[in-house]
mmCIF file with all atom_site columns, C-alpha atoms in Angstrom:
data_model
loop_
_atom_site.group_PDB
_atom_site.id
_atom_site.type_symbol
_atom_site.label_atom_id
_atom_site.label_alt_id
_atom_site.label_comp_id
_atom_site.label_asym_id
_atom_site.label_entity_id
_atom_site.label_seq_id
_atom_site.pdbx_PDB_ins_code
_atom_site.Cartn_x
_atom_site.Cartn_y
_atom_site.Cartn_z
_atom_site.occupancy
_atom_site.B_iso_or_equiv
_atom_site.pdbx_formal_charge
_atom_site.auth_seq_id
_atom_site.auth_comp_id
_atom_site.auth_asym_id
_atom_site.auth_atom_id
_atom_site.pdbx_PDB_model_num
ATOM 1   C CA . MET A 1 1   ? 55.686  108.968 63.338  1.00 75.00 ? 124 MET A CA 1
ATOM 2   C CA . LYS A 1 2   ? 57.899  110.127 60.461  1.00 79.00 ? 125 LYS A CA 1
ATOM 3   C CA . THR A 1 3   ? 57.848  113.721 61.764  1.00 82.00 ? 126 THR A CA 1
ATOM 4   C CA . ASN A 1 4   ? 58.821  112.552 65.268  1.00 86.00 ? 127 ASN A CA 1
ATOM 5   C CA . LEU A 1 5   ? 61.652  110.463 63.831  1.00 89.00 ? 128 LEU A CA 1
ATOM 6   C CA . MET A 1 6   ? 62.994  113.417 61.824  1.00 88.00 ? 129 MET A CA 1
ATOM 7   C CA . LYS A 1 7   ? 62.779  115.692 64.897  1.00 89.00 ? 130 LYS A CA 1
ATOM 8   C CA . SER A 1 8   ? 64.669  113.106 66.925  1.00 92.00 ? 131 SER A CA 1
ATOM 9   C CA . ILE A 1 9   ? 67.400  112.795 64.302  1.00 92.00 ? 132 ILE A CA 1
ATOM 10  C CA . ARG A 1 10  ? 67.789  116.587 64.035  1.00 92.00 ? 133 ARG A CA 1
ATOM 11  C CA . LEU A 1 11  ? 67.914  116.930 67.826  1.00 93.00 ? 134 LEU A CA 1
ATOM 12  C CA . THR A 1 12  ? 70.528  114.165 68.019  1.00 94.00 ? 135 THR A CA 1
ATOM 13  C CA . LEU A 1 13  ? 72.688  115.868 65.377  1.00 94.00 ? 136 LEU A CA 1
ATOM 14  C CA . VAL A 1 14  ? 72.401  119.253 67.096  1.00 94.00 ? 137 VAL A CA 1
ATOM 15  C CA . LEU A 1 15  ? 73.369  117.717 70.455  1.00 95.00 ? 138 LEU A CA 1
ATOM 16  C CA . ILE A 1 16  ? 76.306  115.847 68.898  1.00 95.00 ? 139 ILE A CA 1
ATOM 17  C CA . VAL A 1 17  ? 77.667  119.087 67.428  1.00 94.00 ? 140 VAL A CA 1
ATOM 18  C CA . LEU A 1 18  ? 76.984  121.011 70.637  1.00 94.00 ? 141 LEU A CA 1
ATOM 19  C CA . LEU A 1 19  ? 78.347  118.459 73.110  1.00 93.00 ? 142 LEU A CA 1
ATOM 20  C CA . CYS A 1 20  ? 81.088  116.824 71.032  1.00 94.00 ? 143 CYS A CA 1
ATOM 21  C CA . VAL A 1 21  ? 82.493  119.886 69.249  1.00 92.00 ? 144 VAL A CA 1
ATOM 22  C CA . ILE A 1 22  ? 81.443  123.258 70.653  1.00 93.00 ? 145 ILE A CA 1
ATOM 23  C CA . TYR A 1 23  ? 81.546  122.380 74.374  1.00 94.00 ? 146 TYR A CA 1
ATOM 24  C CA . PRO A 1 24  ? 85.008  120.675 74.275  1.00 93.00 ? 147 PRO A CA 1
ATOM 25  C CA . VAL A 1 25  ? 86.450  123.596 72.276  1.00 91.00 ? 148 VAL A CA 1
ATOM 26  C CA . PHE A 1 26  ? 85.023  126.056 74.823  1.00 91.00 ? 149 PHE A CA 1
ATOM 27  C CA . ILE A 1 27  ? 86.403  124.076 77.788  1.00 89.00 ? 150 ILE A CA 1
ATOM 28  C CA . SER A 1 28  ? 89.798  123.762 76.103  1.00 87.00 ? 151 SER A CA 1
ATOM 29  C CA . PHE A 1 29  ? 89.893  127.523 75.504  1.00 86.00 ? 152 PHE A CA 1
ATOM 30  C CA . ALA A 1 30  ? 88.874  128.215 79.113  1.00 85.00 ? 153 ALA A CA 1
ATOM 31  C CA . GLY A 1 31  ? 91.628  125.851 80.288  1.00 80.00 ? 154 GLY A CA 1
ATOM 32  C CA . LYS A 1 32  ? 94.231  127.758 78.282  1.00 82.00 ? 155 LYS A CA 1
ATOM 33  C CA . LEU A 1 33  ? 93.305  130.891 80.245  1.00 81.00 ? 156 LEU A CA 1
ATOM 34  C CA . SER A 1 34  ? 93.846  129.183 83.627  1.00 74.00 ? 157 SER A CA 1
ATOM 35  C CA . LYS A 1 35  ? 97.028  128.630 85.640  1.00 70.00 ? 158 LYS A CA 1
ATOM 36  C CA . GLY A 1 36  ? 99.172  126.048 83.876  1.00 65.00 ? 159 GLY A CA 1
ATOM 37  C CA . LYS A 1 37  ? 97.475  126.798 80.550  1.00 72.00 ? 160 LYS A CA 1
ATOM 38  C CA . GLY A 1 38  ? 95.173  123.800 80.908  1.00 69.00 ? 161 GLY A CA 1
ATOM 39  C CA . ASP A 1 39  ? 98.033  121.379 81.585  1.00 71.00 ? 162 ASP A CA 1
ATOM 40  C CA . GLY A 1 40  ? 97.781  121.580 85.366  1.00 74.00 ? 163 GLY A CA 1
ATOM 41  C CA . GLU A 1 41  ? 99.618  123.816 87.809  1.00 80.00 ? 164 GLU A CA 1
ATOM 42  C CA . THR A 1 42  ? 103.078 122.342 88.255  1.00 81.00 ? 165 THR A CA 1
ATOM 43  C CA . ILE A 1 43  ? 105.280 123.025 91.258  1.00 83.00 ? 166 ILE A CA 1
ATOM 44  C CA . SER A 1 44  ? 108.975 123.344 90.443  1.00 81.00 ? 167 SER A CA 1
ATOM 45  C CA . VAL A 1 45  ? 112.080 123.532 92.599  1.00 86.00 ? 168 VAL A CA 1
ATOM 46  C CA . ASN A 1 46  ? 115.309 124.665 90.948  1.00 86.00 ? 169 ASN A CA 1
ATOM 47  C CA . GLY A 1 47  ? 113.759 124.161 87.506  1.00 85.00 ? 170 GLY A CA 1
ATOM 48  C CA . LYS A 1 48  ? 112.677 120.573 88.247  1.00 88.00 ? 171 LYS A CA 1
ATOM 49  C CA . VAL A 1 49  ? 108.962 119.730 88.413  1.00 85.00 ? 172 VAL A CA 1
ATOM 50  C CA . VAL A 1 50  ? 108.242 118.068 91.758  1.00 83.00 ? 173 VAL A CA 1
ATOM 51  C CA . GLY A 1 51  ? 104.487 117.635 91.367  1.00 83.00 ? 174 GLY A CA 1
ATOM 52  C CA . TYR A 1 52  ? 101.112 119.079 90.528  1.00 83.00 ? 175 TYR A CA 1
ATOM 53  C CA . ALA A 1 53  ? 99.394  121.495 92.911  1.00 81.00 ? 176 ALA A CA 1
ATOM 54  C CA . ASN A 1 54  ? 95.971  119.882 92.451  1.00 82.00 ? 177 ASN A CA 1
ATOM 55  C CA . GLU A 1 55  ? 96.994  116.258 92.854  1.00 83.00 ? 178 GLU A CA 1
ATOM 56  C CA . GLY A 1 56  ? 97.744  114.737 96.231  1.00 82.00 ? 179 GLY A CA 1
ATOM 57  C CA . GLN A 1 57  ? 101.046 112.973 96.785  1.00 86.00 ? 180 GLN A CA 1
ATOM 58  C CA . SER A 1 58  ? 102.381 110.605 99.385  1.00 86.00 ? 181 SER A CA 1
ATOM 59  C CA . PHE A 1 59  ? 104.566 112.138 102.084 1.00 89.00 ? 182 PHE A CA 1
ATOM 60  C CA . THR A 1 60  ? 105.607 109.633 104.728 1.00 87.00 ? 183 THR A CA 1
ATOM 61  C CA . GLN A 1 61  ? 108.836 111.061 106.131 1.00 91.00 ? 184 GLN A CA 1
ATOM 62  C CA . GLN A 1 62  ? 108.504 112.675 109.549 1.00 91.00 ? 185 GLN A CA 1
ATOM 63  C CA . LYS A 1 63  ? 110.086 115.902 108.299 1.00 93.00 ? 186 LYS A CA 1
ATOM 64  C CA . TYR A 1 64  ? 107.104 116.590 106.009 1.00 94.00 ? 187 TYR A CA 1
ATOM 65  C CA . PHE A 1 65  ? 103.458 117.418 106.488 1.00 94.00 ? 188 PHE A CA 1
ATOM 66  C CA . TRP A 1 66  ? 101.281 114.440 105.684 1.00 93.00 ? 189 TRP A CA 1
ATOM 67  C CA . GLY A 1 67  ? 98.198  114.754 103.507 1.00 90.00 ? 190 GLY A CA 1
ATOM 68  C CA . ARG A 1 68  ? 95.002  112.770 103.508 1.00 90.00 ? 191 ARG A CA 1
ATOM 69  C CA . PRO A 1 69  ? 95.307  109.027 103.123 1.00 88.00 ? 192 PRO A CA 1
ATOM 70  C CA . SER A 1 70  ? 94.591  107.649 99.661  1.00 84.00 ? 193 SER A CA 1
ATOM 71  C CA . ALA A 1 71  ? 92.573  104.523 98.905  1.00 80.00 ? 194 ALA A CA 1
ATOM 72  C CA . VAL A 1 72  ? 94.379  104.256 95.536  1.00 80.00 ? 195 VAL A CA 1
ATOM 73  C CA . ALA A 1 73  ? 97.979  104.929 96.654  1.00 77.00 ? 196 ALA A CA 1
ATOM 74  C CA . TYR A 1 74  ? 97.840  108.385 94.987  1.00 79.00 ? 197 TYR A CA 1
ATOM 75  C CA . ASN A 1 75  ? 97.521  106.799 91.529  1.00 77.00 ? 198 ASN A CA 1
ATOM 76  C CA . ALA A 1 76  ? 95.783  109.367 89.317  1.00 75.00 ? 199 ALA A CA 1
ATOM 77  C CA . ALA A 1 77  ? 94.987  106.698 86.716  1.00 75.00 ? 200 ALA A CA 1
ATOM 78  C CA . GLY A 1 78  ? 92.836  104.905 89.264  1.00 73.00 ? 201 GLY A CA 1
ATOM 79  C CA . SER A 1 79  ? 91.332  107.882 91.053  1.00 73.00 ? 202 SER A CA 1
ATOM 80  C CA . ALA A 1 80  ? 88.605  106.611 93.376  1.00 71.00 ? 203 ALA A CA 1
ATOM 81  C CA . GLY A 1 81  ? 87.532  106.095 96.926  1.00 72.00 ? 204 GLY A CA 1
ATOM 82  C CA . SER A 1 82  ? 87.559  102.761 98.700  1.00 73.00 ? 205 SER A CA 1
ATOM 83  C CA . ASN A 1 83  ? 83.801  102.103 98.372  1.00 77.00 ? 206 ASN A CA 1
ATOM 84  C CA . LYS A 1 84  ? 83.852  100.744 101.909 1.00 80.00 ? 207 LYS A CA 1
ATOM 85  C CA . GLY A 1 85  ? 81.027  101.931 104.117 1.00 81.00 ? 208 GLY A CA 1
ATOM 86  C CA . PRO A 1 86  ? 81.513  103.306 107.637 1.00 82.00 ? 209 PRO A CA 1
ATOM 87  C CA . SER A 1 87  ? 80.488  99.992  109.203 1.00 86.00 ? 210 SER A CA 1
ATOM 88  C CA . ASN A 1 88  ? 82.735  97.818  107.000 1.00 86.00 ? 211 ASN A CA 1
ATOM 89  C CA . PRO A 1 89  ? 85.206  95.884  109.215 1.00 90.00 ? 212 PRO A CA 1
ATOM 90  C CA . ASP A 1 90  ? 88.085  96.367  106.744 1.00 89.00 ? 213 ASP A CA 1
ATOM 91  C CA . TYR A 1 91  ? 87.426  100.106 106.628 1.00 87.00 ? 214 TYR A CA 1
ATOM 92  C CA . LEU A 1 92  ? 87.306  100.342 110.415 1.00 90.00 ? 215 LEU A CA 1
ATOM 93  C CA . LYS A 1 93  ? 90.578  98.400  110.619 1.00 92.00 ? 216 LYS A CA 1
ATOM 94  C CA . ASP A 1 94  ? 92.215  100.843 108.137 1.00 89.00 ? 217 ASP A CA 1
ATOM 95  C CA . VAL A 1 95  ? 91.009  103.863 110.106 1.00 90.00 ? 218 VAL A CA 1
ATOM 96  C CA . ALA A 1 96  ? 92.156  102.357 113.424 1.00 92.00 ? 219 ALA A CA 1
ATOM 97  C CA . GLY A 1 97  ? 95.587  101.677 111.903 1.00 92.00 ? 220 GLY A CA 1
ATOM 98  C CA . ARG A 1 98  ? 95.842  105.263 110.672 1.00 92.00 ? 221 ARG A CA 1
ATOM 99  C CA . ILE A 1 99  ? 94.859  106.585 114.107 1.00 94.00 ? 222 ILE A CA 1
ATOM 100 C CA . ASP A 1 100 ? 97.511  104.385 115.756 1.00 93.00 ? 223 ASP A CA 1
ATOM 101 C CA . THR A 1 101 ? 100.153 105.644 113.295 1.00 92.00 ? 224 THR A CA 1
ATOM 102 C CA . LEU A 1 102 ? 99.253  109.271 113.957 1.00 92.00 ? 225 LEU A CA 1
ATOM 103 C CA . LEU A 1 103 ? 99.379  108.739 117.721 1.00 93.00 ? 226 LEU A CA 1
ATOM 104 C CA . LYS A 1 104 ? 102.743 106.967 117.409 1.00 93.00 ? 227 LYS A CA 1
ATOM 105 C CA . TYR A 1 105 ? 104.326 109.957 115.644 1.00 93.00 ? 228 TYR A CA 1
ATOM 106 C CA . HIS A 1 106 ? 102.329 112.564 117.573 1.00 92.00 ? 229 HIS A CA 1
ATOM 107 C CA . PRO A 1 107 ? 102.367 111.276 121.178 1.00 92.00 ? 230 PRO A CA 1
ATOM 108 C CA . TYR A 1 108 ? 101.210 114.672 122.451 1.00 92.00 ? 231 TYR A CA 1
ATOM 109 C CA . LEU A 1 109 ? 97.813  114.204 120.737 1.00 91.00 ? 232 LEU A CA 1
ATOM 110 C CA . LYS A 1 110 ? 94.656  112.650 122.109 1.00 91.00 ? 233 LYS A CA 1
ATOM 111 C CA . ARG A 1 111 ? 92.454  110.574 119.803 1.00 91.00 ? 234 ARG A CA 1
ATOM 112 C CA . SER A 1 112 ? 89.839  113.307 119.951 1.00 91.00 ? 235 SER A CA 1
ATOM 113 C CA . ASP A 1 113 ? 92.369  115.857 118.601 1.00 91.00 ? 236 ASP A CA 1
ATOM 114 C CA . ILE A 1 114 ? 92.798  114.020 115.283 1.00 92.00 ? 237 ILE A CA 1
ATOM 115 C CA . PRO A 1 115 ? 90.797  115.542 112.418 1.00 93.00 ? 238 PRO A CA 1
ATOM 116 C CA . ALA A 1 116 ? 88.763  112.923 110.559 1.00 90.00 ? 239 ALA A CA 1
ATOM 117 C CA . GLU A 1 117 ? 90.431  113.845 107.261 1.00 89.00 ? 240 GLU A CA 1
ATOM 118 C CA . MET A 1 118 ? 93.776  112.570 108.556 1.00 90.00 ? 241 MET A CA 1
ATOM 119 C CA . VAL A 1 119 ? 92.463  109.024 108.926 1.00 90.00 ? 242 VAL A CA 1
ATOM 120 C CA . THR A 1 120 ? 89.855  108.788 106.151 1.00 88.00 ? 243 THR A CA 1
ATOM 121 C CA . ALA A 1 121 ? 90.612  108.753 102.427 1.00 83.00 ? 244 ALA A CA 1
ATOM 122 C CA . SER A 1 122 ? 89.005  111.329 100.172 1.00 79.00 ? 245 SER A CA 1
ATOM 123 C CA . GLY A 1 123 ? 86.500  110.410 97.475  1.00 76.00 ? 246 GLY A CA 1
ATOM 124 C CA . SER A 1 124 ? 89.090  110.781 94.714  1.00 78.00 ? 247 SER A CA 1
ATOM 125 C CA . GLY A 1 125 ? 92.060  109.437 96.653  1.00 72.00 ? 248 GLY A CA 1
ATOM 126 C CA . LEU A 1 126 ? 94.034  112.431 95.355  1.00 79.00 ? 249 LEU A CA 1
ATOM 127 C CA . ASP A 1 127 ? 93.071  115.292 97.665  1.00 82.00 ? 250 ASP A CA 1
ATOM 128 C CA . PRO A 1 128 ? 95.995  117.786 97.598  1.00 88.00 ? 251 PRO A CA 1
ATOM 129 C CA . ASP A 1 129 ? 94.809  119.840 100.568 1.00 89.00 ? 252 ASP A CA 1
ATOM 130 C CA . ILE A 1 130 ? 94.324  119.458 104.279 1.00 92.00 ? 253 ILE A CA 1
ATOM 131 C CA . SER A 1 131 ? 92.541  121.735 106.715 1.00 93.00 ? 254 SER A CA 1
ATOM 132 C CA . PRO A 1 132 ? 94.462  124.201 108.878 1.00 94.00 ? 255 PRO A CA 1
ATOM 133 C CA . ASP A 1 133 ? 93.564  121.983 111.868 1.00 94.00 ? 256 ASP A CA 1
ATOM 134 C CA . ALA A 1 134 ? 95.149  118.948 110.179 1.00 93.00 ? 257 ALA A CA 1
ATOM 135 C CA . SER A 1 135 ? 98.315  120.937 109.570 1.00 94.00 ? 258 SER A CA 1
ATOM 136 C CA . LYS A 1 136 ? 98.398  122.357 113.108 1.00 94.00 ? 259 LYS A CA 1
ATOM 137 C CA . ILE A 1 137 ? 98.472  118.929 114.756 1.00 94.00 ? 260 ILE A CA 1
ATOM 138 C CA . GLN A 1 138 ? 101.675 118.173 112.792 1.00 95.00 ? 261 GLN A CA 1
ATOM 139 C CA . ILE A 1 139 ? 103.578 121.393 113.567 1.00 95.00 ? 262 ILE A CA 1
ATOM 140 C CA . LYS A 1 140 ? 105.297 120.146 116.746 1.00 94.00 ? 263 LYS A CA 1
ATOM 141 C CA . ARG A 1 141 ? 106.504 116.917 115.083 1.00 95.00 ? 264 ARG A CA 1
ATOM 142 C CA . ILE A 1 142 ? 107.956 118.769 112.124 1.00 95.00 ? 265 ILE A CA 1
ATOM 143 C CA . ALA A 1 143 ? 109.571 121.482 114.255 1.00 94.00 ? 266 ALA A CA 1
ATOM 144 C CA . ASP A 1 144 ? 111.220 118.828 116.449 1.00 93.00 ? 267 ASP A CA 1
ATOM 145 C CA . VAL A 1 145 ? 112.461 116.709 113.520 1.00 92.00 ? 268 VAL A CA 1
ATOM 146 C CA . ARG A 1 146 ? 113.827 119.688 111.574 1.00 92.00 ? 269 ARG A CA 1
ATOM 147 C CA . GLY A 1 147 ? 115.233 121.565 114.541 1.00 91.00 ? 270 GLY A CA 1
ATOM 148 C CA . LEU A 1 148 ? 112.986 124.562 113.883 1.00 92.00 ? 271 LEU A CA 1
ATOM 149 C CA . SER A 1 149 ? 110.968 126.573 116.341 1.00 91.00 ? 272 SER A CA 1
ATOM 150 C CA . VAL A 1 150 ? 107.264 125.831 116.590 1.00 93.00 ? 273 VAL A CA 1
ATOM 151 C CA . GLN A 1 151 ? 106.655 129.503 115.750 1.00 94.00 ? 274 GLN A CA 1
ATOM 152 C CA . GLN A 1 152 ? 108.601 129.241 112.467 1.00 93.00 ? 275 GLN A CA 1
ATOM 153 C CA . VAL A 1 153 ? 106.543 126.271 111.329 1.00 93.00 ? 276 VAL A CA 1
ATOM 154 C CA . THR A 1 154 ? 103.307 127.881 112.573 1.00 94.00 ? 277 THR A CA 1
ATOM 155 C CA . ASP A 1 155 ? 104.086 131.028 110.568 1.00 94.00 ? 278 ASP A CA 1
ATOM 156 C CA . LEU A 1 156 ? 104.795 128.925 107.478 1.00 94.00 ? 279 LEU A CA 1
ATOM 157 C CA . VAL A 1 157 ? 101.455 127.129 107.823 1.00 94.00 ? 280 VAL A CA 1
ATOM 158 C CA . ALA A 1 158 ? 99.662  130.464 108.260 1.00 94.00 ? 281 ALA A CA 1
ATOM 159 C CA . ALA A 1 159 ? 101.354 131.837 105.130 1.00 94.00 ? 282 ALA A CA 1
ATOM 160 C CA . HIS A 1 160 ? 100.208 128.815 103.116 1.00 94.00 ? 283 HIS A CA 1
ATOM 161 C CA . THR A 1 161 ? 96.628  128.707 104.394 1.00 94.00 ? 284 THR A CA 1
ATOM 162 C CA . GLU A 1 162 ? 94.219  129.619 101.608 1.00 91.00 ? 285 GLU A CA 1
ATOM 163 C CA . ALA A 1 163 ? 90.987  131.307 102.653 1.00 90.00 ? 286 ALA A CA 1
ATOM 164 C CA . PRO A 1 164 ? 87.630  130.170 101.259 1.00 87.00 ? 287 PRO A CA 1
ATOM 165 C CA . LEU A 1 165 ? 86.894  131.385 97.727  1.00 83.00 ? 288 LEU A CA 1
ATOM 166 C CA . LEU A 1 166 ? 85.587  134.949 97.993  1.00 84.00 ? 289 LEU A CA 1
ATOM 167 C CA . GLY A 1 167 ? 85.527  134.403 101.749 1.00 80.00 ? 290 GLY A CA 1
ATOM 168 C CA . LEU A 1 168 ? 82.361  132.321 101.375 1.00 84.00 ? 291 LEU A CA 1
ATOM 169 C CA . PHE A 1 169 ? 82.755  129.146 99.339  1.00 89.00 ? 292 PHE A CA 1
ATOM 170 C CA . GLY A 1 170 ? 84.497  126.103 100.724 1.00 87.00 ? 293 GLY A CA 1
ATOM 171 C CA . PRO A 1 171 ? 86.692  125.685 103.766 1.00 90.00 ? 294 PRO A CA 1
ATOM 172 C CA . ALA A 1 172 ? 90.113  127.167 104.460 1.00 91.00 ? 295 ALA A CA 1
ATOM 173 C CA . LYS A 1 173 ? 92.787  124.793 103.186 1.00 92.00 ? 296 LYS A CA 1
ATOM 174 C CA . VAL A 1 174 ? 96.509  124.158 103.044 1.00 93.00 ? 297 VAL A CA 1
ATOM 175 C CA . ASN A 1 175 ? 98.135  122.639 99.941  1.00 93.00 ? 298 ASN A CA 1
ATOM 176 C CA . VAL A 1 176 ? 100.449 119.925 101.273 1.00 93.00 ? 299 VAL A CA 1
ATOM 177 C CA . LEU A 1 177 ? 102.902 119.927 98.351  1.00 92.00 ? 300 LEU A CA 1
ATOM 178 C CA . LYS A 1 178 ? 103.317 123.713 98.349  1.00 93.00 ? 301 LYS A CA 1
ATOM 179 C CA . LEU A 1 179 ? 103.755 123.707 102.127 1.00 94.00 ? 302 LEU A CA 1
ATOM 180 C CA . ASN A 1 180 ? 106.373 120.941 102.027 1.00 94.00 ? 303 ASN A CA 1
ATOM 181 C CA . VAL A 1 181 ? 108.319 122.685 99.247  1.00 93.00 ? 304 VAL A CA 1
ATOM 182 C CA . ALA A 1 182 ? 108.311 125.893 101.319 1.00 93.00 ? 305 ALA A CA 1
ATOM 183 C CA . LEU A 1 183 ? 109.381 123.875 104.356 1.00 92.00 ? 306 LEU A CA 1
ATOM 184 C CA . ASP A 1 184 ? 112.408 122.539 102.460 1.00 90.00 ? 307 ASP A CA 1
ATOM 185 C CA . LEU A 1 185 ? 113.330 126.111 101.475 1.00 88.00 ? 308 LEU A CA 1
ATOM 186 C CA . LEU A 1 186 ? 112.944 127.414 105.050 1.00 82.00 ? 309 LEU A CA 1
ATOM 187 C CA . LYS A 1 187 ? 116.214 128.269 106.776 1.00 69.00 ? 310 LYS A CA 1
ATOM 188 C CA . LYS A 1 188 ? 116.807 127.422 110.433 1.00 57.00 ? 311 LYS A CA 1
#
């Protein structure tokens, strides 16, 4: 028993050093090599930080692309989903309300045209990206509100669509904050 106890203590000490010292130092070093130097990729306009590229934000004005709904009001301190199942009456009421809002501001859409991501919150509540399909359903609204041509807005969406990593991993996506910043910089 004494030999097993000593082995357990040694293993515990090795794991403490490995997981509490070496691993965090390695991750910190790797972060310093990434965009933003481990502090997050900030998006700036005229020298002023307007947000983080990897954190979703609320856009509710008609002149902007809207991202995924958030169950935590885009509060990074409380990042989480709603924990409501697909048969929960409150959840179904939230989704129905989001569908009605989308149809109100996009009267040219049918219910079947609405991507699920536009009416369901992400697991973190902070998803910064939407699919190209979710951005395409909003192009006409934004073009009309801003007095731009549909082609101008379509071209902007295409320019901000990121392909899957290495062409294989993950879906194509559009960062809502980057797209909205570019939209504000777009000239009529």
